[in-house]
Amino acid sequence: MTITAGRVGVFGALMVAAAVVVVPVLGLAAPAQAHNYVVSSTPSEGETLTALPAEFSVTTNGPLLDLGGSVAGFAMEVRDADGRYYGDGCVTVDGATLSEAAALGAAGDYTLLWQLVSTDGHTVSGEIAFSWEPPAGFEPSASAASPAACGNAEPAPAASAPPEVRSNADLGDVLWIGGAIGGVLIAALVTFLIVTRKKKA
Ligand SMILES: [Cu+2]
């Protein structure tokens, strides 16, 4: 009875110790997965614009990656229901906001595609559907069959391209967390066996 109670007590203590170790491990791992996420945009999802804003923009929860003035990895594309593109493809990165001078054609449904680089270096992308009801006298902008590249020889990265970096990094995070938990459990088991043997001896 005494031995049993002792074992339960030791095992209980080990489980508490394991929990105490595991919780900080998970807490430390969380920031590694903290990609920037969108908190506001112009236009917003599902919005019907009735006047052309000065610029289209996407604002995230934190600063975007500062690449020393380069906007490589950042892109915005505006596409109509017929698959035609508008705008010059020139984007500006300022703090938490990615923006582009606004340009639209005739009335209809549009999609704003965006791609940005989080502070942690991961690429995040998405799209915002909106409608356009231009005011009387609006002059539609010219459109193109493919996204403009801001006059650069280097074409802008397609906003719809799968973010390869993100998926790899997330898999790495999962493996790292799994490894850390496994290590803690093995350490707890080894300690339990050592304590048990000492009790028997
Ligand atoms: Cu990330």
Tab-separated table of C-alpha atoms and ligand atoms in Angstrom:
chain	number	residue	atom	x	y	z
A	1	MET	CA	0.000	0.000	0.000
A	2	THR	CA	2.813	2.346	0.919
A	3	ILE	CA	4.782	1.421	-2.210
A	4	THR	CA	1.714	1.889	-4.442
A	5	ALA	CA	0.971	5.280	-2.938
A	6	GLY	CA	4.615	6.222	-3.425
A	7	ARG	CA	4.563	5.217	-7.079
A	8	VAL	CA	1.351	7.121	-7.742
A	9	GLY	CA	2.870	10.134	-6.009
A	10	VAL	CA	6.082	9.997	-8.076
A	11	PHE	CA	4.173	9.383	-11.311
A	12	GLY	CA	1.784	12.238	-10.527
A	13	ALA	CA	4.695	14.542	-9.860
A	14	LEU	CA	6.313	13.527	-13.150
A	15	MET	CA	3.110	14.211	-15.086
A	16	VAL	CA	2.901	17.670	-13.513
A	17	ALA	CA	6.574	18.256	-14.343
A	18	ALA	CA	5.999	17.124	-17.944
A	19	ALA	CA	3.004	19.451	-18.259
A	20	VAL	CA	5.019	22.359	-16.866
A	21	VAL	CA	7.745	21.704	-19.457
A	22	VAL	CA	5.379	21.092	-22.392
A	23	VAL	CA	3.339	24.277	-21.896
A	24	PRO	CA	6.315	26.673	-22.296
A	25	VAL	CA	7.538	24.644	-25.314
A	26	LEU	CA	4.188	25.165	-27.056
A	27	GLY	CA	4.163	28.807	-26.000
A	28	LEU	CA	7.584	29.406	-27.519
A	29	ALA	CA	6.638	27.610	-30.731
A	30	ALA	CA	3.525	29.750	-31.339
A	31	PRO	CA	5.312	32.911	-32.640
A	32	ALA	CA	7.049	30.834	-35.335
A	33	GLN	CA	3.632	30.319	-36.979
A	34	ALA	CA	2.470	33.904	-36.571
A	35	HIS	CA	2.083	34.991	-40.182
A	36	ASN	CA	0.690	38.459	-40.685
A	37	TYR	CA	-3.062	38.428	-41.239
A	38	VAL	CA	-5.313	41.002	-42.873
A	39	VAL	CA	-7.152	43.345	-40.493
A	40	SER	CA	-8.596	45.753	-43.067
A	41	SER	CA	-8.578	46.449	-46.781
A	42	THR	CA	-9.831	48.805	-49.485
A	43	PRO	CA	-12.098	47.528	-50.829
A	44	SER	CA	-13.272	45.174	-48.103
A	45	GLU	CA	-14.505	41.669	-48.941
A	46	GLY	CA	-17.904	41.814	-50.675
A	47	GLU	CA	-17.973	45.617	-50.776
A	48	THR	CA	-19.631	47.504	-53.617
A	49	LEU	CA	-17.527	50.518	-54.590
A	50	THR	CA	-19.463	53.465	-55.991
A	51	ALA	CA	-16.459	55.789	-56.252
A	52	LEU	CA	-12.863	54.996	-57.171
A	53	PRO	CA	-10.601	55.250	-54.107
A	54	ALA	CA	-7.126	56.777	-54.533
A	55	GLU	CA	-5.584	53.398	-53.891
A	56	PHE	CA	-6.356	49.771	-53.184
A	57	SER	CA	-4.739	48.579	-49.969
A	58	VAL	CA	-4.370	45.641	-47.607
A	59	THR	CA	-3.407	46.286	-43.975
A	60	THR	CA	-2.172	43.464	-41.739
A	61	ASN	CA	-1.819	43.088	-37.964
A	62	GLY	CA	1.868	43.980	-37.957
A	63	PRO	CA	4.767	45.405	-39.978
A	64	LEU	CA	5.497	43.732	-43.299
A	65	LEU	CA	8.995	42.462	-44.018
A	66	ASP	CA	11.375	45.338	-44.728
A	67	LEU	CA	13.480	44.247	-47.691
A	68	GLY	CA	15.527	47.455	-47.787
A	69	GLY	CA	13.145	49.317	-50.101
A	70	SER	CA	12.632	46.356	-52.437
A	71	VAL	CA	9.067	45.153	-53.002
A	72	ALA	CA	10.130	41.710	-54.244
A	73	GLY	CA	7.596	39.196	-52.970
A	74	PHE	CA	4.854	41.837	-52.700
A	75	ALA	CA	2.150	42.104	-55.359
A	76	MET	CA	-1.378	43.315	-56.013
A	77	GLU	CA	-3.511	42.480	-59.035
A	78	VAL	CA	-6.999	43.645	-59.945
A	79	ARG	CA	-8.926	41.309	-62.237
A	80	ASP	CA	-12.415	41.615	-63.686
A	81	ALA	CA	-14.957	38.850	-64.312
A	82	ASP	CA	-13.565	38.360	-67.841
A	83	GLY	CA	-10.032	37.775	-66.541
A	84	ARG	CA	-8.702	41.187	-67.663
A	85	TYR	CA	-6.195	43.008	-65.435
A	86	TYR	CA	-6.113	46.655	-64.363
A	87	GLY	CA	-3.478	48.904	-62.811
A	88	ASP	CA	0.250	49.348	-63.377
A	89	GLY	CA	1.343	46.623	-60.928
A	90	CYS	CA	3.422	49.106	-58.905
A	91	VAL	CA	2.955	48.452	-55.172
A	92	THR	CA	4.025	50.403	-52.108
A	93	VAL	CA	4.915	48.807	-48.780
A	94	ASP	CA	4.531	51.116	-45.795
A	95	GLY	CA	4.596	49.605	-42.311
A	96	ALA	CA	1.689	47.172	-42.116
A	97	THR	CA	0.092	48.298	-45.392
A	98	LEU	CA	0.497	47.142	-48.989
A	99	SER	CA	-1.066	49.468	-51.565
A	100	GLU	CA	-1.403	50.207	-55.280
A	101	ALA	CA	-2.895	53.119	-57.193
A	102	ALA	CA	-6.522	52.208	-57.968
A	103	ALA	CA	-7.704	51.592	-61.525
A	104	LEU	CA	-10.907	49.903	-62.701
A	105	GLY	CA	-12.804	49.363	-65.933
A	106	ALA	CA	-16.524	49.069	-66.538
A	107	ALA	CA	-19.125	48.168	-63.908
A	108	GLY	CA	-19.030	44.578	-62.714
A	109	ASP	CA	-17.490	42.073	-60.341
A	110	TYR	CA	-13.773	42.290	-59.587
A	111	THR	CA	-11.153	40.440	-57.572
A	112	LEU	CA	-8.230	42.035	-55.777
A	113	LEU	CA	-5.401	39.518	-55.439
A	114	TRP	CA	-2.646	40.278	-52.978
A	115	GLN	CA	0.623	38.727	-51.871
A	116	LEU	CA	2.878	39.965	-49.091
A	117	VAL	CA	5.831	38.903	-46.986
A	118	SER	CA	5.260	38.581	-43.228
A	119	THR	CA	7.778	39.926	-40.729
A	120	ASP	CA	8.933	36.324	-40.205
A	121	GLY	CA	9.798	36.041	-43.911
A	122	HIS	CA	6.831	33.847	-44.851
A	123	THR	CA	4.765	34.684	-47.922
A	124	VAL	CA	1.020	35.074	-47.438
A	125	SER	CA	-1.539	35.666	-50.188
A	126	GLY	CA	-5.271	35.961	-50.662
A	127	GLU	CA	-8.022	37.558	-52.681
A	128	ILE	CA	-10.840	39.999	-52.050
A	129	ALA	CA	-14.031	39.940	-54.133
A	130	PHE	CA	-15.829	43.231	-54.672
A	131	SER	CA	-18.256	44.935	-57.037
A	132	TRP	CA	-17.888	48.147	-58.965
A	133	GLU	CA	-20.705	50.563	-59.716
A	134	PRO	CA	-18.945	53.541	-61.275
A	135	PRO	CA	-20.393	57.044	-60.940
A	136	ALA	CA	-21.779	58.792	-64.024
A	137	GLY	CA	-19.051	60.046	-66.324
A	138	PHE	CA	-16.406	57.592	-65.092
A	139	GLU	CA	-13.724	56.836	-67.668
A	140	PRO	CA	-12.806	53.123	-67.527
A	141	SER	CA	-9.072	52.381	-67.364
A	142	ALA	CA	-7.348	50.279	-70.007
A	143	SER	CA	-7.071	46.563	-69.248
A	144	ALA	CA	-4.550	43.884	-70.171
A	145	ALA	CA	-4.603	40.117	-70.672
A	146	SER	CA	-1.902	39.642	-68.019
A	147	PRO	CA	-0.911	41.505	-64.832
A	148	ALA	CA	1.326	44.556	-65.349
A	149	ALA	CA	4.865	44.323	-63.957
A	150	CYS	CA	5.322	47.979	-62.929
A	151	GLY	CA	7.555	48.712	-65.900
A	152	ASN	CA	10.235	46.373	-64.524
A	153	ALA	CA	12.009	43.799	-66.655
A	154	GLU	CA	11.369	41.371	-63.815
A	155	PRO	CA	7.704	40.275	-63.916
A	156	ALA	CA	5.679	40.691	-60.741
A	157	PRO	CA	5.105	37.416	-58.891
A	158	ALA	CA	1.619	36.057	-59.465
A	159	ALA	CA	-0.534	36.637	-56.417
A	160	SER	CA	-2.275	33.338	-57.038
A	161	ALA	CA	0.977	31.320	-56.920
A	162	PRO	CA	1.057	28.854	-54.025
A	163	PRO	CA	3.215	30.161	-51.160
A	164	GLU	CA	5.836	27.428	-51.136
A	165	VAL	CA	7.817	28.889	-48.241
A	166	ARG	CA	4.832	28.911	-45.907
A	167	SER	CA	3.895	25.241	-46.309
A	168	ASN	CA	7.484	24.089	-45.769
A	169	ALA	CA	7.889	26.237	-42.681
A	170	ASP	CA	4.595	25.062	-41.168
A	171	LEU	CA	5.614	21.448	-41.633
A	172	GLY	CA	8.923	22.280	-39.926
A	173	ASP	CA	7.074	23.858	-37.009
A	174	VAL	CA	4.879	20.765	-36.582
A	175	LEU	CA	7.877	18.433	-36.659
A	176	TRP	CA	9.757	20.631	-34.207
A	177	ILE	CA	6.843	20.715	-31.736
A	178	GLY	CA	6.310	16.959	-32.130
A	179	GLY	CA	9.998	16.341	-31.478
A	180	ALA	CA	9.995	18.570	-28.407
A	181	ILE	CA	6.943	16.845	-26.887
A	182	GLY	CA	8.419	13.411	-27.674
A	183	GLY	CA	11.686	14.399	-25.990
A	184	VAL	CA	9.869	15.566	-22.861
A	185	LEU	CA	7.825	12.354	-22.633
A	186	ILE	CA	10.923	10.161	-23.092
A	187	ALA	CA	12.756	12.155	-20.403
A	188	ALA	CA	9.768	11.745	-18.050
A	189	LEU	CA	9.630	7.981	-18.715
A	190	VAL	CA	13.389	7.536	-18.135
A	191	THR	CA	13.188	9.544	-14.896
A	192	PHE	CA	10.195	7.465	-13.755
A	193	LEU	CA	12.060	4.191	-14.389
A	194	ILE	CA	15.173	5.433	-12.531
A	195	VAL	CA	13.075	6.581	-9.549
A	196	THR	CA	11.155	3.272	-9.516
A	197	ARG	CA	14.400	1.205	-9.532
A	198	LYS	CA	15.872	3.274	-6.704
A	199	LYS	CA	12.716	2.585	-4.636
A	200	LYS	CA	13.039	-1.157	-5.226
A	201	ALA	CA	16.781	-1.221	-4.362
B	1	CU	CU	5.123	32.682	-40.609
